[in-house]
Amino acid sequence: MLFRSYDPIVGMVPFHQSAAQLRLLRAPNQIGKTWAGCAEDWWFLTDTHPWRKRRSGPVKLWIMLADLENQYREFCEKLHALQPLDVLAPGCVYVEGEGYRYRGSRQVMLRNGSQIVFRSGEGSQIAVSSGTADALHIDEPPKQPHFLEACRAVLHRDGPIWMTMTPVGRPVAWLRLRVEGDVANGISPAEPWQQHVPLLTFENVHTHRRGIPTRTQASIDKQRNRYLGTPEYKQRCEGAWEGVATGRRFNGFDPASHVFDDYDTLPRFVALRAGFDWGESATTQIGYLLGITSLTNPTIAVLAEIPGVDKGTPTTDAAALVAALRGLGLNLHHLAGKDAGIWGDINSAGKSGAGLSVNDLVAAALASHPDSPRPPLEVQIPNKKGGSVRAGESALATAATEGRLLVHASCARLVNALAYYTGSESDLKHPLDALR
């Protein structure tokens, strides 16, 4: 069974030859990463991989596209260009300009009984959380919950996963942590992913067997020059993890300049503050400790990130705040000074709170703590008048542009939000609400 045309470039060969169960192809734009992923798709479905073997018989392959609605047609064009001859089952067709169709839905059925089912990396998680597959191809970074559900569906059958991506347009710090861990903080990778990062060089773009270059040096130079000096250069031209999104709300925030490691480099602060966006799980709750230099045009330094925990309580929230303070050599008395304080978003504690808010219950938990000042600290309600959210974001954006917003490197969720938030991503809004 022959491909219509696929001769991998030299830079892709190690990815194809790898025997690892979990493979990540993190590559620059226009180097052929999606083509490589599509080749893997057909090889798996037809059991014709030149370097790998799978169990015999029909298999189900999930292909997860980060944005199914907008990527499907273009992805299917590449998949169809590599489609082996006479492989589709009766009734399965490729429609030019639309993609593959089988029985009225977006899927591919082969004569040998193997099947491709497409999944979306955003939107409802219901389709991703149900069913299982024998293998998974992820093209471009999905949202974290969708990634986890899709991987679960495949690893349940001990199947392989290959991912092709350029880290642009979505926060991927969570994925980097999962793949690489964090050596500095003693965090190991969640799974044994094998990474392949081919560089955009003339030597890498020669074909494997024929030796014919797929790109000219001039076209490579043109691509590099197009992105030179932009925040996405390293991602689009080197496949790097780091970068920021285009069209983002806080375009003055530069992780290279505004993220710090050493507390001793900070200016003197006149007040310490804490802000929380309450939630029901670790993914929806977050809090921050920050220092400010004055009440007018202050330098704002975010000192610590205080995540929520699943099934947490006001008591655990209060304990987390105290622990964050102690980690900085501080205590609750530092939040009781002039212009200091604690703010929390308006959330009802439900029936169990007997009509009280989360703010009330956290304040009560803090009051019973041995470190509590007298009178006890109050958890204040932020300004929620019309336009206040936009005004608060604008103030933070201005501070970032003027170099007055500094964030400690440990505040990973906030760094992601500042780097990628464009105004519509609800999963990035919680850290910004807590900071605001």
CSV table of N, CA, C and O in Angstrom, one decimal, residues 147-188:
chain,number,residue,atom,x,y,z
A,147,PHE,N,-7.0,17.9,26.5
A,147,PHE,CA,-5.8,17.1,26.4
A,147,PHE,C,-5.8,15.9,27.4
A,147,PHE,O,-5.6,14.8,27.0
A,148,LEU,N,-6.1,16.2,28.6
A,148,LEU,CA,-6.1,15.2,29.7
A,148,LEU,C,-7.1,14.1,29.4
A,148,LEU,O,-6.9,12.9,29.5
A,149,GLU,N,-8.3,14.5,29.0
A,149,GLU,CA,-9.4,13.5,28.7
A,149,GLU,C,-9.0,12.6,27.5
A,149,GLU,O,-9.2,11.4,27.5
A,150,ALA,N,-8.5,13.3,26.4
A,150,ALA,CA,-8.1,12.5,25.2
A,150,ALA,C,-7.0,11.5,25.5
A,150,ALA,O,-7.0,10.3,25.1
A,151,CYS,N,-6.0,11.9,26.3
A,151,CYS,CA,-4.9,11.0,26.7
A,151,CYS,C,-5.4,9.9,27.5
A,151,CYS,O,-5.0,8.7,27.3
A,152,ARG,N,-6.4,10.2,28.4
A,152,ARG,CA,-6.9,9.1,29.2
A,152,ARG,C,-7.6,8.1,28.4
A,152,ARG,O,-7.5,6.8,28.6
A,153,ALA,N,-8.3,8.5,27.3
A,153,ALA,CA,-9.1,7.6,26.5
A,153,ALA,C,-8.1,6.6,25.7
A,153,ALA,O,-8.5,5.5,25.4
A,154,VAL,N,-6.9,7.1,25.4
A,154,VAL,CA,-6.0,6.3,24.7
A,154,VAL,C,-5.1,5.4,25.6
A,154,VAL,O,-4.9,4.2,25.3
A,155,LEU,N,-4.6,6.0,26.6
A,155,LEU,CA,-3.7,5.3,27.5
A,155,LEU,C,-4.5,4.2,28.3
A,155,LEU,O,-3.8,3.2,28.7
A,156,HIS,N,-5.8,4.3,28.3
A,156,HIS,CA,-6.6,3.2,28.9
A,156,HIS,C,-6.4,1.9,28.1
A,156,HIS,O,-6.5,0.8,28.7
A,157,ARG,N,-6.1,2.0,26.8
A,157,ARG,CA,-5.8,0.9,25.9
A,157,ARG,C,-4.3,0.7,25.7
A,157,ARG,O,-3.9,-0.1,24.9
A,158,ASP,N,-3.5,1.5,26.4
A,158,ASP,CA,-2.1,1.4,26.3
A,158,ASP,C,-1.6,1.8,24.9
A,158,ASP,O,-0.7,1.2,24.3
A,159,GLY,N,-2.3,2.8,24.3
A,159,GLY,CA,-2.0,3.1,22.9
A,159,GLY,C,-1.0,4.2,22.8
A,159,GLY,O,-0.7,5.0,23.7
A,160,PRO,N,-0.5,4.4,21.6
A,160,PRO,CA,0.5,5.5,21.4
A,160,PRO,C,-0.1,6.9,21.2
A,160,PRO,O,-1.3,6.9,20.7
A,161,ILE,N,0.6,7.9,21.5
A,161,ILE,CA,0.1,9.3,21.2
A,161,ILE,C,1.3,10.0,20.6
A,161,ILE,O,2.4,10.0,21.0
A,162,TRP,N,0.9,10.7,19.5
A,162,TRP,CA,1.9,11.6,18.9
A,162,TRP,C,1.3,13.0,18.7
A,162,TRP,O,0.1,13.2,18.4
A,163,MET,N,2.0,14.0,19.0
A,163,MET,CA,1.5,15.4,19.0
A,163,MET,C,2.4,16.3,18.2
A,163,MET,O,3.7,16.2,18.3
A,164,THR,N,1.8,17.0,17.3
A,164,THR,CA,2.6,17.9,16.4
A,164,THR,C,2.1,19.4,16.7
A,164,THR,O,0.9,19.7,16.7
A,165,MET,N,3.1,20.3,17.0
A,165,MET,CA,2.7,21.6,17.4
A,165,MET,C,3.8,22.6,17.2
A,165,MET,O,5.0,22.3,17.2
A,166,THR,N,3.3,23.9,17.1
A,166,THR,CA,4.2,25.1,17.3
A,166,THR,C,3.5,25.8,18.4
A,166,THR,O,2.3,26.2,18.3
A,167,PRO,N,4.2,26.1,19.5
A,167,PRO,CA,3.6,26.7,20.7
A,167,PRO,C,3.2,28.1,20.6
A,167,PRO,O,3.8,29.0,21.2
A,168,VAL,N,2.2,28.4,19.7
A,168,VAL,CA,1.7,29.7,19.5
A,168,VAL,C,0.2,29.8,19.7
A,168,VAL,O,-0.5,28.9,19.3
A,169,GLY,N,-0.3,30.9,20.3
A,169,GLY,CA,-1.7,31.1,20.4
A,169,GLY,C,-2.4,30.6,21.6
A,169,GLY,O,-3.6,31.0,21.8
A,170,ARG,N,-1.8,29.7,22.4
A,170,ARG,CA,-2.4,29.2,23.6
A,170,ARG,C,-1.3,29.1,24.7
A,170,ARG,O,-0.2,28.8,24.4
A,171,PRO,N,-1.7,29.3,25.9
A,171,PRO,CA,-0.7,29.0,27.0
A,171,PRO,C,-0.3,27.6,27.0
A,171,PRO,O,-1.2,26.7,27.1
A,172,VAL,N,0.9,27.2,27.1
A,172,VAL,CA,1.4,25.8,27.1
A,172,VAL,C,2.3,25.5,28.3
A,172,VAL,O,3.0,24.5,28.2
A,173,ALA,N,2.4,26.4,29.3
A,173,ALA,CA,3.2,26.1,30.4
A,173,ALA,C,2.8,24.8,31.1
A,173,ALA,O,3.7,24.1,31.6
A,174,TRP,N,1.5,24.6,31.1
A,174,TRP,CA,1.0,23.3,31.7
A,174,TRP,C,1.5,22.1,31.0
A,174,TRP,O,1.9,21.1,31.6
A,175,LEU,N,1.6,22.2,29.6
A,175,LEU,CA,2.1,21.1,28.8
A,175,LEU,C,3.6,20.9,29.0
A,175,LEU,O,4.1,19.8,29.1
A,176,ARG,N,4.3,22.0,29.0
A,176,ARG,CA,5.7,21.9,29.3
A,176,ARG,C,6.0,21.3,30.6
A,176,ARG,O,6.9,20.4,30.7
A,177,LEU,N,5.3,21.7,31.6
A,177,LEU,CA,5.5,21.1,32.9
A,177,LEU,C,5.2,19.6,32.9
A,177,LEU,O,5.9,18.8,33.5
A,178,ARG,N,4.2,19.2,32.1
A,178,ARG,CA,3.8,17.8,32.0
A,178,ARG,C,4.9,17.0,31.3
A,178,ARG,O,5.2,15.8,31.6
A,179,VAL,N,5.5,17.6,30.3
A,179,VAL,CA,6.4,16.9,29.4
A,179,VAL,C,7.8,16.9,30.0
A,179,VAL,O,8.5,15.9,29.9
A,180,GLU,N,8.2,18.1,30.5
A,180,GLU,CA,9.6,18.3,30.9
A,180,GLU,C,9.8,18.3,32.5
A,180,GLU,O,10.9,18.1,33.0
A,181,GLY,N,8.7,18.6,33.2
A,181,GLY,CA,8.8,18.8,34.6
A,181,GLY,C,9.4,20.1,34.9
A,181,GLY,O,9.5,21.0,34.0
A,182,ASP,N,9.9,20.3,36.1
A,182,ASP,CA,10.5,21.6,36.5
A,182,ASP,C,11.7,21.2,37.5
A,182,ASP,O,11.5,21.0,38.7
A,183,VAL,N,12.9,21.0,36.9
A,183,VAL,CA,14.0,20.5,37.6
A,183,VAL,C,14.4,21.4,38.8
A,183,VAL,O,14.7,21.0,39.9
A,184,ALA,N,14.3,22.7,38.6
A,184,ALA,CA,14.6,23.7,39.6
A,184,ALA,C,13.8,23.5,40.9
A,184,ALA,O,14.2,23.8,42.0
A,185,ASN,N,12.5,23.1,40.7
A,185,ASN,CA,11.6,23.0,41.8
A,185,ASN,C,11.3,21.6,42.2
A,185,ASN,O,10.4,21.3,42.9
A,186,GLY,N,12.1,20.7,41.6
A,186,GLY,CA,12.0,19.2,42.0
A,186,GLY,C,10.8,18.6,41.5
A,186,GLY,O,10.3,17.6,42.0
A,187,ILE,N,10.2,19.0,40.3
A,187,ILE,CA,9.0,18.4,39.8
A,187,ILE,C,9.4,17.6,38.6
A,187,ILE,O,10.0,18.1,37.6
A,188,SER,N,9.0,16.3,38.6
A,188,SER,CA,9.3,15.4,37.5
A,188,SER,C,8.3,15.4,36.5
A,188,SER,O,7.1,15.8,36.7
